[in-house]
mmCIF file of C-alpha atoms in Angstrom:
data_model
loop_
_atom_site.group_PDB
_atom_site.id
_atom_site.type_symbol
_atom_site.label_atom_id
_atom_site.label_comp_id
_atom_site.label_asym_id
_atom_site.label_seq_id
_atom_site.Cartn_x
_atom_site.Cartn_y
_atom_site.Cartn_z
ATOM 1 C CA MET A 1 -19.937 2.484 -14.382
ATOM 2 C CA GLU A 2 -21.954 5.237 -16.002
ATOM 3 C CA THR A 3 -25.294 2.093 -16.810
ATOM 4 C CA ASP A 4 -25.522 -0.026 -14.385
ATOM 5 C CA VAL A 5 -25.126 -3.509 -16.369
ATOM 6 C CA THR A 6 -24.407 -5.902 -12.749
ATOM 7 C CA ARG A 7 -28.262 -5.764 -12.060
ATOM 8 C CA ASP A 8 -28.786 -9.031 -13.549
ATOM 9 C CA MET A 9 -24.647 -11.184 -12.683
ATOM 10 C CA SER A 10 -24.600 -12.884 -10.582
ATOM 11 C CA PRO A 11 -21.448 -12.479 -7.914
ATOM 12 C CA ASP A 12 -19.009 -15.006 -10.003
ATOM 13 C CA ALA A 13 -20.222 -13.284 -12.781
ATOM 14 C CA PHE A 14 -19.676 -9.886 -11.257
ATOM 15 C CA VAL A 15 -16.197 -10.725 -9.516
ATOM 16 C CA GLU A 16 -15.306 -11.362 -12.379
ATOM 17 C CA LEU A 17 -15.901 -8.550 -13.657
ATOM 18 C CA VAL A 18 -13.942 -6.203 -11.216
ATOM 19 C CA GLU A 19 -10.813 -8.690 -11.452
ATOM 20 C CA GLU A 20 -11.112 -7.267 -15.021
ATOM 21 C CA MET A 21 -11.201 -3.349 -14.516
ATOM 22 C CA VAL A 22 -8.229 -4.525 -11.386
ATOM 23 C CA ASN A 23 -5.887 -5.824 -13.919
ATOM 24 C CA ARG A 24 -6.505 -2.971 -16.391
ATOM 25 C CA ARG A 25 -3.828 -1.198 -14.517
ATOM 26 C CA ARG A 26 -1.347 -3.860 -12.822
ATOM 27 C CA LEU A 27 1.869 -3.330 -10.252
ATOM 28 C CA CYS A 28 3.847 -5.307 -12.283
ATOM 29 C CA ASP A 29 3.725 -3.616 -15.863
ATOM 30 C CA HIS A 30 5.645 -0.386 -13.671
ATOM 31 C CA PRO A 31 7.798 0.644 -15.940
ATOM 32 C CA PHE A 32 10.265 1.346 -13.583
ATOM 33 C CA LEU A 33 10.908 -2.758 -13.520
ATOM 34 C CA ASP A 34 11.683 -2.513 -17.123
ATOM 35 C CA ARG A 35 15.137 -0.431 -15.821
ATOM 36 C CA LEU A 36 16.203 -2.373 -12.594
ATOM 37 C CA GLU A 37 15.527 -5.269 -15.307
ATOM 38 C CA ARG A 38 17.903 -3.901 -17.696
ATOM 39 C CA GLY A 39 20.480 -3.082 -15.035
ATOM 40 C CA GLU A 40 20.427 0.291 -15.390
ATOM 41 C CA VAL A 41 19.064 0.417 -11.253
ATOM 42 C CA THR A 42 22.221 1.446 -8.836
ATOM 43 C CA ARG A 43 22.634 -0.287 -5.878
ATOM 44 C CA GLY A 44 22.382 3.474 -4.463
ATOM 45 C CA GLN A 45 19.050 3.794 -5.719
ATOM 46 C CA ILE A 46 17.889 0.970 -4.913
ATOM 47 C CA ASP A 47 18.392 1.739 -1.108
ATOM 48 C CA LYS A 48 16.318 4.855 -1.471
ATOM 49 C CA ILE A 49 13.787 2.470 -2.868
ATOM 50 C CA CYS A 50 14.315 1.030 0.128
ATOM 51 C CA TYR A 51 13.970 4.011 3.400
ATOM 52 C CA GLN A 52 10.414 3.887 1.503
ATOM 53 C CA MET A 53 9.907 0.253 2.113
ATOM 54 C CA MET A 54 10.274 0.402 5.473
ATOM 55 C CA TYR A 55 7.539 3.050 5.548
ATOM 56 C CA TYR A 56 5.119 1.427 3.443
ATOM 57 C CA TYR A 57 5.565 -2.130 5.202
ATOM 58 C CA ASN A 58 5.432 -0.074 8.937
ATOM 59 C CA ASN A 59 1.201 1.848 7.444
ATOM 60 C CA SER A 60 -0.081 0.287 5.067
ATOM 61 C CA VAL A 61 -1.568 -2.516 8.078
ATOM 62 C CA ARG A 62 -2.458 0.228 9.615
ATOM 63 C CA ASN A 63 -5.270 0.569 6.818
ATOM 64 C CA ILE A 64 -6.957 -3.373 7.987
ATOM 65 C CA GLY A 65 -6.794 -1.806 11.776
ATOM 66 C CA SER A 66 -9.817 0.179 11.041
ATOM 67 C CA CYS A 67 -11.585 -1.797 8.853
ATOM 68 C CA LEU A 68 -11.992 -3.740 11.577
ATOM 69 C CA MET A 69 -11.867 -0.572 14.503
ATOM 70 C CA HIS A 70 -15.823 -0.103 12.400
ATOM 71 C CA ASN A 71 -16.714 -3.792 11.664
ATOM 72 C CA MET A 72 -18.736 -5.583 13.946
ATOM 73 C CA ASP A 73 -20.256 -7.602 11.377
ATOM 74 C CA ARG A 74 -18.302 -11.831 13.100
ATOM 75 C CA GLY A 75 -17.864 -12.803 8.645
ATOM 76 C CA ALA A 76 -16.328 -9.733 7.554
ATOM 77 C CA ARG A 77 -14.176 -9.359 11.116
ATOM 78 C CA THR A 78 -13.323 -12.471 11.050
ATOM 79 C CA ALA A 79 -12.003 -12.127 7.352
ATOM 80 C CA ILE A 80 -10.090 -9.284 8.301
ATOM 81 C CA MET A 81 -8.183 -10.263 11.267
ATOM 82 C CA GLU A 82 -7.423 -13.766 9.406
ATOM 83 C CA ASN A 83 -6.031 -10.966 7.611
ATOM 84 C CA LEU A 84 -3.767 -9.307 10.034
ATOM 85 C CA ILE A 85 -2.712 -12.341 11.509
ATOM 86 C CA ASP A 86 -0.391 -13.820 8.600
ATOM 87 C CA GLU A 87 1.043 -9.570 8.373
ATOM 88 C CA GLU A 88 1.570 -9.398 12.418
ATOM 89 C CA THR A 89 2.391 -12.091 13.268
ATOM 90 C CA GLU A 90 4.761 -15.034 12.486
ATOM 91 C CA GLN A 91 1.849 -17.932 12.728
ATOM 92 C CA ARG A 92 1.069 -18.027 9.232
ATOM 93 C CA CYS A 93 3.039 -16.019 6.908
ATOM 94 C CA GLY A 94 7.103 -15.843 7.226
ATOM 95 C CA TYR A 95 8.630 -16.436 10.412
ATOM 96 C CA ALA A 96 7.734 -12.649 11.927
ATOM 97 C CA ALA A 97 5.259 -10.171 11.827
ATOM 98 C CA HIS A 98 5.890 -8.797 7.930
ATOM 99 C CA TYR A 99 7.481 -4.861 9.210
ATOM 100 C CA VAL A 100 9.446 -6.819 10.576
ATOM 101 C CA ILE A 101 10.925 -9.511 7.906
ATOM 102 C CA ALA A 102 10.959 -5.817 6.483
ATOM 103 C CA LEU A 103 14.301 -5.471 8.629
ATOM 104 C CA ASP A 104 16.074 -7.897 6.342
ATOM 105 C CA PHE A 105 15.989 -5.859 3.371
ATOM 106 C CA ALA A 106 17.042 -2.658 4.992
ATOM 107 C CA ALA A 107 19.905 -4.506 6.833
ATOM 108 C CA ALA A 108 20.902 -5.848 3.409
ATOM 109 C CA CYS A 109 21.156 -2.443 1.562
ATOM 110 C CA GLY A 110 23.389 -1.609 5.281
ATOM 111 C CA TYR A 111 20.583 0.110 8.056
ATOM 112 C CA ASP A 112 21.228 -0.310 10.843
ATOM 113 C CA ARG A 113 17.715 -2.467 12.142
ATOM 114 C CA LYS A 114 17.347 -0.382 15.310
ATOM 115 C CA GLU A 115 17.840 3.128 13.610
ATOM 116 C CA ILE A 116 14.951 2.141 11.539
ATOM 117 C CA GLU A 117 12.960 0.984 14.037
ATOM 118 C CA GLN A 118 13.248 3.666 16.562
ATOM 119 C CA ALA A 119 12.544 5.840 13.530
ATOM 120 C CA ASN A 120 9.167 4.363 12.190
ATOM 121 C CA LEU A 121 8.750 4.479 16.233
ATOM 122 C CA ARG A 122 9.273 8.089 16.978
ATOM 123 C CA GLY A 123 7.834 8.623 13.240
ATOM 124 C CA GLU A 124 10.015 9.812 11.322
ATOM 125 C CA ILE A 125 10.859 8.330 8.502
ATOM 126 C CA ARG A 126 8.723 10.841 6.325
ATOM 127 C CA PRO A 127 8.055 9.146 2.646
ATOM 128 C CA HIS A 128 7.370 10.925 -0.909
ATOM 129 C CA PRO A 129 4.552 12.326 -0.742
ATOM 130 C CA ALA A 130 3.051 10.203 -3.570
ATOM 131 C CA LEU A 131 3.246 7.350 -0.950
ATOM 132 C CA GLU A 132 2.107 9.439 2.479
ATOM 133 C CA GLU A 133 -1.209 10.200 0.531
ATOM 134 C CA GLY A 134 -1.882 7.228 -1.495
ATOM 135 C CA LEU A 135 -1.404 5.351 1.987
ATOM 136 C CA GLU A 136 -3.677 8.254 3.616
ATOM 137 C CA ASP A 137 -5.914 8.180 1.010
ATOM 138 C CA VAL A 138 -6.745 4.681 1.343
ATOM 139 C CA ALA A 139 -6.703 4.801 5.473
ATOM 140 C CA ARG A 140 -9.158 7.341 5.311
ATOM 141 C CA PHE A 141 -11.442 5.582 2.861
ATOM 142 C CA GLY A 142 -11.174 2.968 5.205
ATOM 143 C CA THR A 143 -13.498 4.351 7.874
ATOM 144 C CA ARG A 144 -15.877 6.253 5.567
ATOM 145 C CA GLU A 145 -16.967 3.362 3.301
ATOM 146 C CA GLU A 146 -18.995 -0.121 4.444
ATOM 147 C CA PRO A 147 -16.217 -1.665 6.458
ATOM 148 C CA ALA A 148 -16.738 -5.174 4.400
ATOM 149 C CA LEU A 149 -16.839 -3.621 1.228
ATOM 150 C CA ALA A 150 -13.387 -1.798 2.100
ATOM 151 C CA MET A 151 -11.534 -5.089 2.957
ATOM 152 C CA ALA A 152 -12.822 -6.124 0.344
ATOM 153 C CA ALA A 153 -12.191 -3.998 -1.756
ATOM 154 C CA GLY A 154 -8.297 -3.377 -0.313
ATOM 155 C CA MET A 155 -8.309 -7.781 -0.864
ATOM 156 C CA VAL A 156 -9.007 -7.572 -4.305
ATOM 157 C CA GLY A 157 -8.223 -3.820 -5.308
ATOM 158 C CA ALA A 158 -4.666 -3.698 -3.961
ATOM 159 C CA GLU A 159 -3.609 -7.111 -2.883
ATOM 160 C CA SER A 160 -4.602 -8.692 -5.518
ATOM 161 C CA LEU A 161 -2.143 -6.811 -7.633
ATOM 162 C CA LEU A 162 0.873 -8.041 -5.616
ATOM 163 C CA PRO A 163 1.239 -11.351 -6.380
ATOM 164 C CA ASP A 164 2.492 -10.866 -9.747
ATOM 165 C CA PHE A 165 4.268 -7.660 -9.000
ATOM 166 C CA TYR A 166 6.871 -9.304 -6.416
ATOM 167 C CA ILE A 167 7.136 -12.767 -8.614
ATOM 168 C CA ARG A 168 8.460 -9.558 -10.993
ATOM 169 C CA LEU A 169 10.489 -8.196 -8.459
ATOM 170 C CA VAL A 170 12.110 -10.821 -7.146
ATOM 171 C CA PRO A 171 14.450 -12.562 -10.256
ATOM 172 C CA SER A 172 15.344 -8.041 -10.986
ATOM 173 C CA LEU A 173 17.408 -7.678 -7.539
ATOM 174 C CA LYS A 174 18.479 -11.251 -6.642
ATOM 175 C CA PRO A 175 21.868 -9.702 -9.492
ATOM 176 C CA TYR A 176 22.679 -6.590 -6.926
ATOM 177 C CA GLY A 177 23.007 -9.461 -4.813
ATOM 178 C CA PHE A 178 20.569 -9.753 -2.753
ATOM 179 C CA SER A 179 19.848 -13.364 -0.684
ATOM 180 C CA ASP A 180 15.982 -15.238 -0.491
ATOM 181 C CA LYS A 181 16.533 -14.137 2.728
ATOM 182 C CA ASP A 182 17.253 -10.272 2.629
ATOM 183 C CA LEU A 183 14.205 -10.347 -0.055
ATOM 184 C CA ASP A 184 11.486 -12.690 1.481
ATOM 185 C CA ILE A 185 8.998 -9.374 2.838
ATOM 186 C CA PHE A 186 8.718 -9.539 -1.219
ATOM 187 C CA ILE A 187 8.786 -13.866 -1.250
ATOM 188 C CA VAL A 188 6.143 -14.744 1.461
ATOM 189 C CA HIS A 189 3.911 -12.025 0.068
ATOM 190 C CA ILE A 190 3.311 -14.230 -3.425
ATOM 191 C CA GLU A 191 1.687 -17.288 -1.657
ATOM 192 C CA GLY A 192 0.114 -14.358 0.868
ATOM 193 C CA ASP A 193 -1.777 -12.377 -1.052
ATOM 194 C CA LEU A 194 -3.039 -14.753 -2.725
ATOM 195 C CA GLU A 195 -4.864 -16.287 0.049
ATOM 196 C CA HIS A 196 -5.401 -12.624 0.899
ATOM 197 C CA ALA A 197 -6.721 -11.714 -3.027
ATOM 198 C CA ALA A 198 -9.264 -15.499 -2.094
ATOM 199 C CA GLU A 199 -11.115 -14.287 0.505
ATOM 200 C CA GLY A 200 -11.977 -10.935 -0.933
ATOM 201 C CA ARG A 201 -13.270 -12.288 -3.729
ATOM 202 C CA LYS A 202 -16.056 -14.515 -0.360
ATOM 203 C CA LEU A 203 -16.841 -11.154 0.219
ATOM 204 C CA ILE A 204 -17.306 -9.586 -3.155
ATOM 205 C CA ARG A 205 -19.868 -12.845 -3.087
ATOM 206 C CA ALA A 206 -21.306 -11.987 0.142
ATOM 207 C CA TYR A 207 -22.001 -8.698 0.591
ATOM 208 C CA ALA A 208 -22.582 -6.972 -2.401
ATOM 209 C CA ASP A 209 -25.610 -7.977 -2.898
ATOM 210 C CA THR A 210 -27.574 -5.421 -4.551
ATOM 211 C CA PRO A 211 -27.140 -3.023 -7.006
ATOM 212 C CA GLU A 212 -27.028 0.311 -5.629
ATOM 213 C CA ARG A 213 -23.572 -2.019 -3.122
ATOM 214 C CA ARG A 214 -22.532 -3.186 -6.180
ATOM 215 C CA GLN A 215 -22.107 -0.218 -8.322
ATOM 216 C CA ARG A 216 -20.553 1.799 -4.824
ATOM 217 C CA PHE A 217 -18.101 -0.990 -4.527
ATOM 218 C CA TYR A 218 -16.923 -1.296 -8.214
ATOM 219 C CA ALA A 219 -15.955 2.620 -7.762
ATOM 220 C CA ILE A 220 -13.847 2.240 -4.555
ATOM 221 C CA CYS A 221 -12.224 -1.596 -5.742
ATOM 222 C CA GLU A 222 -11.215 0.981 -8.125
ATOM 223 C CA TYR A 223 -9.536 3.598 -6.056
ATOM 224 C CA VAL A 224 -8.174 1.497 -3.969
ATOM 225 C CA ARG A 225 -5.787 -0.026 -6.891
ATOM 226 C CA ASP A 226 -5.214 3.553 -8.020
ATOM 227 C CA ARG A 227 -4.058 4.395 -5.001
ATOM 228 C CA LEU A 228 -1.762 0.995 -4.595
ATOM 229 C CA TRP A 229 -0.047 1.841 -7.652
ATOM 230 C CA GLU A 230 0.244 5.998 -6.788
ATOM 231 C CA ALA A 231 2.496 4.210 -3.790
ATOM 232 C CA TRP A 232 4.575 3.358 -5.656
ATOM 233 C CA ASP A 233 4.794 5.300 -7.929
ATOM 234 C CA GLY A 234 6.415 7.604 -5.524
ATOM 235 C CA VAL A 235 8.008 4.595 -3.977
ATOM 236 C CA PHE A 236 10.326 4.438 -7.166
ATOM 237 C CA GLN A 237 10.360 8.234 -8.190
ATOM 238 C CA ALA A 238 12.576 8.587 -4.690
ATOM 239 C CA ALA A 239 15.632 6.277 -6.353
ATOM 240 C CA ASP A 240 15.451 9.506 -8.330
ATOM 241 C CA LEU A 241 15.362 12.238 -5.860
ATOM 242 C CA ASP A 242 17.777 13.276 -3.082
ATOM 243 C CA LEU A 243 14.518 13.131 -0.355
ATOM 244 C CA PRO A 244 15.369 13.679 2.965
ATOM 245 C CA GLN A 245 15.558 10.615 5.331
ATOM 246 C CA ALA A 246 15.971 10.292 8.856
ATOM 247 C CA VAL A 247 19.014 7.982 8.918
ATOM 248 C CA HIS A 248 21.503 6.268 6.262
ATOM 249 C CA PRO A 249 22.915 2.894 5.335
ATOM 250 C CA ARG A 250 26.418 2.691 7.222
ATOM 251 C CA LYS A 251 28.006 0.653 5.074
ATOM 252 C CA PRO A 252 28.565 1.622 1.777
ATOM 253 C CA ALA A 253 26.332 -0.559 -1.481
ATOM 254 C CA PRO A 254 28.377 -3.176 -3.512
ATOM 255 C CA PRO A 255 28.138 -2.288 -7.982
ATOM 256 C CA ARG A 256 25.656 -4.941 -8.988
ATOM 257 C CA LYS A 257 27.034 -8.352 -9.540
ATOM 258 C CA PRO A 258 27.550 -8.888 -13.273
ATOM 259 C CA ARG A 259 25.668 -12.441 -13.346
ATOM 260 C CA LYS A 260 22.435 -13.385 -13.997
ATOM 261 C CA ALA A 261 19.720 -13.146 -11.615
ATOM 262 C CA ALA A 262 19.139 -17.080 -10.069
ATOM 263 C CA LYS A 263 16.204 -19.327 -12.019
ATOM 264 C CA LYS A 264 14.774 -19.966 -9.297
ATOM 265 C CA LYS A 265 10.534 -19.964 -10.005
ATOM 266 C CA LEU A 266 8.084 -18.044 -8.253
ATOM 267 C CA LYS A 267 4.863 -19.569 -8.663
ATOM 268 C CA LYS A 268 3.423 -17.471 -11.433
ATOM 269 C CA ALA A 269 0.271 -15.954 -9.487
ATOM 270 C CA ALA A 270 -3.574 -16.851 -11.086
#
C-alpha cells in the first residue's frame, strides 16, 4: 500500500481489507483445474503432480514450526501449537498426521508408501524448483518476521485460500477413479483450513495493532499468498515435464473413467 489507509480502521475493517487483497489471487482459479475438469489431464500426469505433493505436504509444516521456535508470546504460541496439533497428530483433523494421510493419495497413484516415506526421510524427493523456492521463501520469512504476524500471514494469506481450492480439486479428481479415502488429504483441509483462517483473523486483530504493524502485515500477507501460488504452480507445471523422481509408481496408471464425478456436496468456504 502506498498510502496508509489503515490508520483509522477498526480491527475488523483491516481484516476485511487484507482478505480482499488475498482473494485477488485465488488458488481455486488456477488454470490447471480447468484442464482437470475438462478431462484433459492423464492419470500419468496426475502421478507426476502427486509426487510433487508428497514434497509439499512433508515440508510445508516446517514453516509453522519455525514460527513456534521464534515466538515467546503465549497467545501466539497457543495458536501455533493448535495448528501443529491439527497438522501433525490424529487428535482432531484427520485420522493421522497430514503427511501420513497424503500417502493414501500416493498409494492410489501406484506409489509404494514405504518407498515414499524413505525417500522423504532421506531428503531424496526433489521438487519442481518453483515449489521448492516457494516453500523455502516462506520458511525463511517465518524466522525473520514478527512470529505472531508471520503465523497470521500463513493462516490468512495461504490457508484461507485452500478450502475453495480443494472444493474444486476433489470432484475434478473423482472421474479418474479416486475414492474419498484416496482424496482424504484434500477433504480434511476443507474444514480444517477454514478454522485456521478464523484463528489467523484473530491474530491479525490482536497483533496488527499499530499503523506500522498493519503496513508490514499487509505486505507479508501478500508475499505469502504469492508464494503459495508459486508453490502450487510448480506442482502443476510438473504434469507437463519429465522431472527426475527418486521413486516411481509400481503399477501403471489406469485411464480416466468415462463417468461423471460423484455428486457429493462439499461444504463451500465462507
